[in-house]
Amino acid sequence: MKTKARGGLNAAEPSESNPVFPIETVRAAFPALNRAPQFTFFDNAAGAQVPQVVLDAVNHHLLECNVQRGGRYRKSLEVDETIARARQSVADLVNARHANGIAFGMNATSFIRLMSLAIGRTLGKRDQIVVTDMDHEANIATWMDLEKSGAKIVWWKVRGDGNLYVEDLIPLISSATRLVACTLTSNAIGSIVDVAAAAKIAHAHGAEVFLDSVHYGPHGLIDVQAFDCDYLVCSGYKIFAPHMGFLWGRRELLEKLPTFREDFIPDEPPGKIEAGTFIYENVAGMDAAVSYLETLGKSMAVYRDTRQALEDRRGALERAFKAIRSYEEMLSLEMFSALRDCDATIYGKANENGIRERVPTLCFNLPNISPSKVTEELAKRNIGVRDGHMYSPRLMRRLGLLAESGAVRASLVHYNSIAEIHEFGRALAEIRKSC
Ligand SMILES: Cc1ncc(COP(=O)(O)O)c(C=O)c1O
């Protein structure tokens, strides 16, 4: 289905290098969307749906090799192979040089905790940690806890337009900075941060950079080399995989970090940051989620020969995210239009000029109707969105909102459609009239 933003909005015209986004094919790949076609799911920032290939991979794992790794028998060897393959897939997804820099675990929060405990043991004269007031609390409070071990917290603050600017970071960094902990994208208002510029400043002073890519992951191409970060954390369940998380770190830094580990666990990455057994079936699902994105990229490509199509996985991922970004810009523009029609206040980047600096995650409020009432009314109409502070209470206060009630968040990904936005707009208009 060819979708075009209404109202003369300037979404890029499809061309050979920017083909029409195959929304119907994409939606057909996600069985949950088709089981409940009357339900509009705009709560993707809390966790996305999974494609059939992910379901198949999880099923296959549980049916064929639901055993412990490290044995000499076939099923156990197959588990080892799945984990190794998934590590390489995630390394390709984030553009890591070494698959052994990828660790698997429960979720992003527990990895941030693990890393903060290790980094907290290395503070010395470099005892300052820069955090932002735009991040999810997982990437703020966890670092703040290090104040108990002598860390000094320095705040990089969001500007009125809802983004972080590197000019504001410069005066905060010195030879006392140990780490800059920052998100790639706000899970509340969707702003994308120029993390490569932040890393340049941090590294010039010998500090390290810890990136939270949880919210950016489903929307844009992660590239640890281009971001020039030192550590990066992500949740698989936000990027079309089951519930699990992963961490990437520069190998030489992971090797040195005094992580908490038991004596029986190897003192090298990734083992030293993966204490114990993780959920192998979900790691198999993560591997399949990367394949899904790769296949999407290949379907968008005009490959000259099959060999290139078979070999160039990172190229396919780049193409997938180029297409996703472009399609999602159109979704954001359409959301602006639907929300403006209802006189909603949109927080953060709210017009076409800032479209490249955001993803289609929008926090808004309707005049004189509480956020909880709006989500309740939308729920009655089979539309799933969320209200509250989105685990970013500091950002809510910065935006002039009460952290307790916050705002309504509609968070879309590439399987959402313009038709769903129209449905959402109609529902909002009704609510505005009747409440
Ligand atoms: C930006 C961001 N960071 C961190 C987290 C925490 O992730 P997890 O649930 O994997 O611990 C979330 C969860 O929503 C998030 O959106």
Short mmCIF file of C-alpha atoms and ligand atoms in Angstrom, two decimals:
data_model
loop_
_atom_site.label_atom_id
_atom_site.label_comp_id
_atom_site.label_asym_id
_atom_site.label_seq_id
_atom_site.Cartn_x
_atom_site.Cartn_y
_atom_site.Cartn_z
CA MET A 1 0.00 0.00 0.00
CA LYS A 2 1.41 3.35 -1.00
CA THR A 3 1.01 5.82 1.85
CA LYS A 4 1.55 9.53 1.57
CA ALA A 5 1.41 12.19 4.25
CA ARG A 6 -1.61 14.41 3.89
CA GLY A 7 -1.68 18.17 4.09
CA GLY A 8 1.20 18.67 1.61
CA LEU A 9 3.73 17.59 4.24
CA ASN A 10 7.16 17.08 2.80
CA ALA A 11 7.86 13.37 3.29
CA ALA A 12 10.48 12.19 0.76
CA GLU A 13 9.06 11.02 -2.56
CA PRO A 14 9.71 7.31 -3.25
CA SER A 15 12.53 6.68 -5.73
CA GLU A 16 14.95 3.84 -6.62
CA SER A 17 17.19 4.78 -3.71
CA ASN A 18 14.16 5.40 -1.47
CA PRO A 19 11.57 2.78 -2.49
CA VAL A 20 7.94 2.72 -1.33
CA PHE A 21 7.74 1.20 2.13
CA PRO A 22 6.09 -2.27 1.96
CA ILE A 23 3.71 -1.67 4.88
CA GLU A 24 1.27 -4.48 4.02
CA THR A 25 4.09 -7.05 3.75
CA VAL A 26 5.60 -5.78 6.99
CA ARG A 27 2.29 -6.06 8.86
CA ALA A 28 1.72 -9.55 7.47
CA ALA A 29 5.03 -10.63 9.04
CA PHE A 30 3.74 -9.87 12.58
CA PRO A 31 1.07 -12.46 13.53
CA ALA A 32 -0.06 -10.57 16.67
CA LEU A 33 -1.12 -7.60 14.52
CA ASN A 34 -3.26 -9.84 12.37
CA ARG A 35 -4.85 -11.79 15.23
CA ALA A 36 -6.37 -8.57 16.57
CA PRO A 37 -6.77 -6.37 13.51
CA GLN A 38 -9.29 -4.12 15.29
CA PHE A 39 -6.73 -3.23 17.98
CA THR A 40 -4.40 -0.28 17.34
CA PHE A 41 -1.14 -0.77 19.19
CA PHE A 42 0.59 2.56 19.84
CA ASP A 43 2.49 1.48 22.98
CA ASN A 44 5.56 0.11 21.24
CA ALA A 45 7.98 2.06 23.42
CA ALA A 46 7.01 -0.33 26.22
CA GLY A 47 7.83 -3.35 24.03
CA ALA A 48 7.17 -4.24 20.40
CA GLN A 49 5.47 -7.21 18.72
CA VAL A 50 7.56 -9.99 17.19
CA PRO A 51 7.57 -11.30 13.61
CA GLN A 52 6.80 -14.93 12.74
CA VAL A 53 10.50 -15.74 12.22
CA VAL A 54 11.13 -14.83 15.87
CA LEU A 55 8.26 -17.04 17.06
CA ASP A 56 9.66 -19.87 14.91
CA ALA A 57 13.16 -19.46 16.35
CA VAL A 58 11.90 -19.51 19.95
CA ASN A 59 9.70 -22.54 19.20
CA HIS A 60 12.52 -24.36 17.46
CA HIS A 61 14.81 -23.76 20.41
CA LEU A 62 12.31 -24.99 22.99
CA LEU A 63 11.33 -28.03 20.93
CA GLU A 64 14.67 -29.11 19.56
CA CYS A 65 17.39 -27.97 21.96
CA ASN A 66 16.01 -26.86 25.30
CA VAL A 67 19.13 -28.02 27.14
CA GLN A 68 22.12 -26.44 28.89
CA ARG A 69 25.02 -25.26 26.74
CA GLY A 70 28.55 -26.63 27.08
CA GLY A 71 27.78 -30.37 26.76
CA ARG A 72 29.31 -32.69 24.18
CA TYR A 73 25.98 -34.00 22.82
CA ARG A 74 24.33 -32.67 19.68
CA LYS A 75 21.51 -30.64 21.27
CA SER A 76 23.91 -28.89 23.63
CA LEU A 77 26.32 -28.13 20.79
CA GLU A 78 23.38 -26.63 18.94
CA VAL A 79 22.76 -24.25 21.87
CA ASP A 80 26.42 -23.17 21.73
CA GLU A 81 26.00 -22.54 18.01
CA THR A 82 22.81 -20.52 18.51
CA ILE A 83 24.47 -18.29 21.10
CA ALA A 84 27.54 -17.78 18.91
CA ARG A 85 25.35 -16.97 15.91
CA ALA A 86 23.24 -14.54 17.95
CA ARG A 87 26.37 -12.79 19.22
CA GLN A 88 27.56 -12.30 15.67
CA SER A 89 24.09 -11.10 14.58
CA VAL A 90 23.93 -8.52 17.37
CA ALA A 91 27.55 -7.51 16.62
CA ASP A 92 26.43 -6.87 13.02
CA LEU A 93 23.37 -5.00 14.23
CA VAL A 94 25.42 -2.58 16.35
CA ASN A 95 28.49 -2.61 14.04
CA ALA A 96 30.80 -4.06 16.70
CA ARG A 97 34.26 -5.22 15.65
CA HIS A 98 34.21 -8.29 17.92
CA ALA A 99 31.28 -10.56 18.72
CA ASN A 100 32.84 -11.20 22.15
CA GLY A 101 32.09 -7.60 23.09
CA ILE A 102 28.38 -8.53 23.13
CA ALA A 103 26.87 -9.84 26.38
CA PHE A 104 23.37 -11.25 26.80
CA GLY A 105 21.15 -10.89 29.84
CA MET A 106 17.77 -10.02 31.30
CA ASN A 107 17.27 -6.38 30.31
CA ALA A 108 18.91 -2.99 29.98
CA THR A 109 18.38 -1.95 33.62
CA SER A 110 20.25 -4.91 35.08
CA PHE A 111 23.18 -4.30 32.68
CA ILE A 112 23.32 -0.63 33.69
CA ARG A 113 23.39 -1.75 37.34
CA LEU A 114 26.14 -4.27 36.69
CA MET A 115 28.26 -1.73 34.80
CA SER A 116 27.68 0.99 37.37
CA LEU A 117 28.85 -1.30 40.17
CA ALA A 118 32.02 -2.10 38.22
CA ILE A 119 32.70 1.50 37.15
CA GLY A 120 31.99 2.65 40.70
CA ARG A 121 34.99 0.60 41.82
CA THR A 122 37.31 2.53 39.49
CA LEU A 123 36.51 6.14 40.37
CA GLY A 124 39.67 7.62 41.97
CA LYS A 125 40.34 11.21 40.92
CA ARG A 126 37.95 10.87 38.02
CA ASP A 127 34.88 10.79 40.17
CA GLN A 128 32.35 12.78 38.13
CA ILE A 129 29.53 11.13 36.23
CA VAL A 130 27.46 13.16 33.78
CA VAL A 131 23.80 12.16 33.54
CA THR A 132 20.94 13.89 31.73
CA ASP A 133 17.47 14.94 32.78
CA MET A 134 16.06 13.52 29.53
CA ASP A 135 16.95 9.87 30.14
CA HIS A 136 14.88 6.97 31.43
CA GLU A 137 15.46 6.69 35.21
CA ALA A 138 17.31 3.41 34.63
CA ASN A 139 20.17 5.44 33.15
CA ILE A 140 20.01 8.16 35.83
CA ALA A 141 19.11 6.74 39.24
CA THR A 142 21.45 3.78 38.82
CA TRP A 143 24.42 6.12 38.32
CA MET A 144 23.22 8.42 41.09
CA ASP A 145 23.42 5.47 43.46
CA LEU A 146 27.22 5.73 43.06
CA GLU A 147 27.12 8.92 45.13
CA LYS A 148 27.27 6.51 48.09
CA SER A 149 30.74 5.47 46.85
CA GLY A 150 31.92 9.04 46.38
CA ALA A 151 30.81 9.79 42.81
CA LYS A 152 29.80 13.36 41.99
CA ILE A 153 26.81 13.65 39.67
CA VAL A 154 26.85 16.40 37.05
CA TRP A 155 23.66 17.27 35.13
CA TRP A 156 23.49 17.75 31.37
CA LYS A 157 20.14 19.44 31.01
CA VAL A 158 17.57 19.33 28.28
CA ARG A 159 16.68 22.60 26.53
CA GLY A 160 13.16 24.00 26.14
CA ASP A 161 12.83 22.45 22.66
CA GLY A 162 13.18 18.97 24.18
CA ASN A 163 16.71 17.99 23.23
CA LEU A 164 20.23 17.88 24.65
CA TYR A 165 22.87 20.09 23.05
CA VAL A 166 26.55 19.36 23.04
CA GLU A 167 27.32 23.07 23.65
CA ASP A 168 25.77 22.58 27.10
CA LEU A 169 27.91 19.51 27.73
CA ILE A 170 31.25 21.19 26.96
CA PRO A 171 31.52 23.21 30.22
CA LEU A 172 30.55 20.14 32.26
CA ILE A 173 33.44 17.94 31.12
CA SER A 174 36.91 18.04 32.67
CA SER A 175 39.78 15.79 33.66
CA ALA A 176 37.58 14.76 36.62
CA THR A 177 34.88 13.26 34.36
CA ARG A 178 34.81 9.47 34.52
CA LEU A 179 31.73 8.87 32.37
CA VAL A 180 28.96 10.48 30.34
CA ALA A 181 25.79 8.36 30.60
CA CYS A 182 23.21 9.39 28.06
CA THR A 183 20.38 8.12 25.92
CA LEU A 184 20.43 8.02 22.13
CA THR A 185 16.73 8.84 22.02
CA SER A 186 14.15 9.91 24.59
CA ASN A 187 11.63 7.17 25.36
CA ALA A 188 9.12 9.88 26.29
CA ILE A 189 9.35 12.57 23.60
CA GLY A 190 11.37 10.84 20.89
CA SER A 191 14.25 13.36 20.54
CA ILE A 192 17.43 11.92 19.02
CA VAL A 193 20.67 13.08 20.66
CA ASP A 194 23.87 13.84 18.76
CA VAL A 195 25.84 11.27 20.74
CA ALA A 196 28.85 11.24 18.41
CA ALA A 197 29.44 14.94 19.19
CA ALA A 198 29.09 14.18 22.92
CA ALA A 199 31.62 11.33 22.63
CA LYS A 200 34.12 13.62 20.91
CA ILE A 201 34.01 16.05 23.84
CA ALA A 202 34.12 13.29 26.46
CA HIS A 203 37.05 11.48 24.83
CA ALA A 204 39.02 14.71 24.41
CA HIS A 205 39.08 14.81 28.23
CA GLY A 206 39.75 11.11 28.74
CA ALA A 207 36.20 10.31 29.87
CA GLU A 208 34.12 7.34 28.69
CA VAL A 209 30.64 7.28 27.17
CA PHE A 210 27.82 4.92 28.14
CA LEU A 211 24.86 4.96 25.74
CA ASP A 212 21.31 3.76 26.32
CA SER A 213 20.07 2.70 22.87
CA VAL A 214 16.85 1.09 24.14
CA HIS A 215 14.53 3.59 22.56
CA TYR A 216 16.60 4.30 19.46
CA GLY A 217 17.01 0.57 18.63
CA PRO A 218 13.70 -0.04 16.80
CA HIS A 219 13.93 3.21 14.85
CA GLY A 220 17.51 3.74 13.72
CA LEU A 221 20.75 2.02 12.81
CA ILE A 222 22.95 1.49 15.85
CA ASP A 223 26.61 2.04 15.02
CA VAL A 224 29.00 1.87 17.95
CA GLN A 225 31.90 2.82 15.66
CA ALA A 226 30.20 5.94 14.30
CA PHE A 227 28.88 6.91 17.75
CA ASP A 228 32.40 6.30 19.09
CA CYS A 229 30.92 5.22 22.43
CA ASP A 230 32.55 2.92 24.99
CA TYR A 231 29.52 0.98 26.19
CA LEU A 232 26.02 0.59 24.78
CA VAL A 233 23.00 -1.13 26.24
CA CYS A 234 19.78 -2.21 24.54
CA SER A 235 16.63 -4.28 25.15
CA GLY A 236 15.79 -6.94 22.57
CA TYR A 237 12.08 -6.74 23.33
CA LYS A 238 11.96 -3.20 21.96
CA ILE A 239 13.45 -4.31 18.65
CA PHE A 240 11.11 -7.13 17.68
CA ALA A 241 12.72 -9.87 19.81
CA PRO A 242 11.40 -11.49 23.03
CA HIS A 243 12.21 -10.18 26.52
CA MET A 244 15.99 -9.99 26.88
CA GLY A 245 18.73 -7.36 26.88
CA PHE A 246 22.24 -6.99 25.56
CA LEU A 247 25.30 -4.92 26.23
CA TRP A 248 28.21 -4.02 23.99
CA GLY A 249 31.49 -2.71 25.35
CA ARG A 250 34.93 -1.98 23.96
CA ARG A 251 36.77 -5.22 24.54
CA GLU A 252 39.84 -3.66 26.12
CA LEU A 253 37.61 -1.79 28.61
CA LEU A 254 35.46 -4.82 29.42
CA GLU A 255 38.64 -6.84 29.99
CA LYS A 256 39.85 -4.31 32.58
CA LEU A 257 36.55 -3.67 34.38
CA PRO A 258 36.32 -5.20 37.86
CA THR A 259 32.86 -6.72 37.32
CA PHE A 260 31.25 -8.82 40.01
CA ARG A 261 31.67 -12.43 39.05
CA GLU A 262 31.92 -15.82 40.68
CA ASP A 263 35.25 -17.67 40.65
CA PHE A 264 33.90 -20.36 38.32
CA ILE A 265 33.06 -17.80 35.63
CA PRO A 266 35.82 -16.91 33.15
CA ASP A 267 37.44 -13.53 33.84
CA GLU A 268 37.00 -12.31 30.29
CA PRO A 269 34.19 -10.86 28.20
CA PRO A 270 31.50 -11.79 27.52
CA GLY A 271 31.44 -14.42 30.33
CA LYS A 272 32.49 -11.97 33.07
CA ILE A 273 29.38 -9.87 32.46
CA GLU A 274 26.97 -12.74 31.90
CA ALA A 275 27.02 -14.38 35.32
CA GLY A 276 24.95 -17.56 35.11
CA THR A 277 22.44 -18.87 32.59
CA PHE A 278 20.44 -16.45 30.47
CA ILE A 279 17.29 -17.15 28.44
CA TYR A 280 18.64 -19.04 25.45
CA GLU A 281 15.31 -19.23 23.62
CA ASN A 282 15.01 -15.45 23.73
CA VAL A 283 18.57 -15.07 22.49
CA ALA A 284 17.58 -17.35 19.59
CA GLY A 285 14.65 -14.96 19.07
CA MET A 286 17.01 -11.97 19.07
CA ASP A 287 19.09 -13.63 16.37
CA ALA A 288 15.91 -14.08 14.31
CA ALA A 289 14.90 -10.45 14.88
CA VAL A 290 18.17 -9.35 13.26
CA SER A 291 17.40 -11.72 10.35
CA TYR A 292 13.96 -10.12 10.04
CA LEU A 293 15.55 -6.66 9.74
CA GLU A 294 18.15 -7.97 7.31
CA THR A 295 15.44 -9.51 5.13
CA LEU A 296 13.48 -6.25 5.22
CA GLY A 297 16.63 -4.41 4.08
CA LYS A 298 17.23 -6.89 1.28
CA SER A 299 13.62 -6.56 0.13
CA MET A 300 14.20 -2.81 -0.16
CA ALA A 301 17.45 -3.22 -2.04
CA VAL A 302 18.18 -3.14 -5.70
CA TYR A 303 20.96 -5.73 -5.48
CA ARG A 304 22.89 -6.33 -8.65
CA ASP A 305 23.58 -10.00 -7.96
CA THR A 306 22.65 -12.61 -5.40
CA ARG A 307 26.19 -12.93 -4.06
CA GLN A 308 26.15 -9.36 -2.86
CA ALA A 309 22.69 -9.92 -1.34
CA LEU A 310 23.99 -12.97 0.52
CA GLU A 311 27.17 -11.38 1.79
CA ASP A 312 26.33 -7.83 2.75
CA ARG A 313 24.36 -8.15 5.97
CA ARG A 314 25.35 -4.81 7.46
CA GLY A 315 24.45 -3.17 4.14
CA ALA A 316 21.01 -4.78 4.33
CA LEU A 317 20.54 -3.54 7.91
CA GLU A 318 21.57 -0.03 6.84
CA ARG A 319 19.01 -0.14 4.07
CA ALA A 320 16.29 -1.46 6.39
CA PHE A 321 16.82 1.39 8.83
CA LYS A 322 17.06 3.98 6.07
CA ALA A 323 13.63 2.84 4.89
CA ILE A 324 12.28 2.65 8.45
CA ARG A 325 13.52 6.17 9.27
CA SER A 326 12.00 7.62 6.15
CA TYR A 327 8.65 5.86 6.66
CA GLU A 328 8.57 6.78 10.34
CA GLU A 329 9.17 10.46 9.50
CA MET A 330 5.99 10.30 7.50
CA LEU A 331 4.20 8.70 10.48
CA SER A 332 5.43 11.52 12.75
CA LEU A 333 4.19 14.17 10.33
CA GLU A 334 0.81 12.48 10.18
CA MET A 335 0.68 12.30 13.97
CA PHE A 336 1.45 16.04 14.22
CA SER A 337 -1.44 16.69 11.91
CA ALA A 338 -3.88 14.43 13.85
CA LEU A 339 -2.85 15.94 17.18
CA ARG A 340 -3.02 19.53 15.96
CA ASP A 341 -6.54 18.91 14.67
CA CYS A 342 -7.49 18.19 18.32
CA ASP A 343 -5.60 21.21 19.71
CA ALA A 344 -3.22 18.90 21.55
CA THR A 345 -0.02 20.23 23.09
CA ILE A 346 2.86 18.13 21.74
CA TYR A 347 6.01 18.09 23.89
CA GLY A 348 9.48 18.23 22.34
CA LYS A 349 10.17 18.51 18.61
CA ALA A 350 6.70 19.16 17.27
CA ASN A 351 7.07 20.37 13.70
CA GLU A 352 8.51 19.46 10.34
CA ASN A 353 11.77 21.34 10.94
CA GLY A 354 12.82 18.95 13.69
CA ILE A 355 11.59 15.80 11.94
CA ARG A 356 15.10 14.36 11.46
CA GLU A 357 15.79 14.77 15.18
CA ARG A 358 12.93 12.62 16.40
CA VAL A 359 11.26 9.23 16.14
CA PRO A 360 7.46 8.72 16.11
CA THR A 361 7.16 8.66 19.92
CA LEU A 362 4.93 11.55 20.90
CA CYS A 363 3.96 12.83 24.34
CA PHE A 364 0.97 15.14 24.29
CA ASN A 365 -1.97 16.43 26.31
CA LEU A 366 -5.47 17.46 25.24
CA PRO A 367 -6.82 20.72 26.67
CA ASN A 368 -8.64 20.23 30.01
CA ILE A 369 -8.68 16.42 29.91
CA SER A 370 -6.33 14.46 32.17
CA PRO A 371 -3.85 12.08 30.51
CA SER A 372 -5.34 9.09 32.34
CA LYS A 373 -8.83 9.96 31.08
CA VAL A 374 -7.55 10.19 27.51
CA THR A 375 -5.85 6.77 27.65
CA GLU A 376 -8.91 5.23 29.37
CA GLU A 377 -11.17 6.56 26.62
CA LEU A 378 -8.76 5.42 23.90
CA ALA A 379 -8.64 1.97 25.52
CA LYS A 380 -12.46 1.77 25.27
CA ARG A 381 -12.01 2.37 21.55
CA ASN A 382 -9.41 -0.42 21.24
CA ILE A 383 -6.37 1.85 21.03
CA GLY A 384 -3.41 1.04 23.28
CA VAL A 385 -1.37 4.02 24.45
CA ARG A 386 0.10 4.92 27.85
CA ASP A 387 -0.08 7.85 30.27
CA GLY A 388 2.20 8.97 33.09
CA HIS A 389 5.85 10.00 33.36
CA MET A 390 7.25 7.18 31.20
CA TYR A 391 10.01 6.63 33.79
CA SER A 392 11.29 10.10 32.89
CA PRO A 393 9.82 12.14 35.78
CA ARG A 394 12.60 14.73 35.63
CA LEU A 395 11.87 15.38 31.98
CA MET A 396 8.16 15.74 32.75
CA ARG A 397 8.91 18.39 35.37
CA ARG A 398 11.29 20.15 32.94
CA LEU A 399 8.40 20.26 30.44
CA GLY A 400 6.23 21.93 33.09
CA LEU A 401 4.15 18.81 33.77
CA LEU A 402 3.37 17.03 37.02
CA ALA A 403 5.50 13.90 37.19
CA GLU A 404 2.55 11.94 38.70
CA SER A 405 0.13 12.57 35.83
CA GLY A 406 2.65 13.38 33.06
CA ALA A 407 1.26 13.12 29.56
CA VAL A 408 -0.19 10.67 27.05
CA ARG A 409 2.39 8.83 24.97
CA ALA A 410 1.68 7.34 21.56
CA SER A 411 4.69 5.40 20.35
CA LEU A 412 4.71 4.02 16.83
CA VAL A 413 7.09 1.77 14.93
CA HIS A 414 7.46 0.78 11.28
CA TYR A 415 4.52 -1.67 11.31
CA ASN A 416 2.06 1.06 12.23
CA SER A 417 0.11 2.61 9.40
CA ILE A 418 -1.36 5.91 8.29
CA ALA A 419 -4.82 4.28 8.49
CA GLU A 420 -4.24 3.58 12.20
CA ILE A 421 -3.26 7.22 12.73
CA HIS A 422 -6.49 8.33 11.09
CA GLU A 423 -8.41 5.99 13.42
CA PHE A 424 -6.51 7.43 16.38
CA GLY A 425 -7.25 11.00 15.21
CA ARG A 426 -10.97 10.25 14.91
CA ALA A 427 -11.02 8.72 18.41
CA LEU A 428 -9.23 11.74 19.88
CA ALA A 429 -11.68 14.13 18.22
CA GLU A 430 -14.59 12.19 19.77
CA ILE A 431 -12.96 12.25 23.20
CA ARG A 432 -12.32 15.97 22.91
CA LYS A 433 -16.01 16.54 22.13
CA SER A 434 -17.46 14.21 24.75
CA CYS A 435 -15.22 14.79 27.82
C1 LIG B 1 15.21 4.50 27.06
C2 LIG B 1 15.03 3.34 27.99
N1 LIG B 1 16.06 2.96 28.75
C3 LIG B 1 15.98 1.92 29.59
C4 LIG B 1 14.82 1.20 29.71
C5 LIG B 1 14.77 0.00 30.62
O1 LIG B 1 14.85 -1.13 29.82
P1 LIG B 1 14.66 -2.61 30.40
O2 LIG B 1 13.21 -2.83 30.57
O3 LIG B 1 15.26 -3.48 29.34
O4 LIG B 1 15.42 -2.70 31.67
C6 LIG B 1 13.70 1.54 28.93
C7 LIG B 1 12.44 0.80 29.07
O5 LIG B 1 11.39 1.22 28.64
C8 LIG B 1 13.82 2.65 28.04
O6 LIG B 1 12.79 3.02 27.27
#
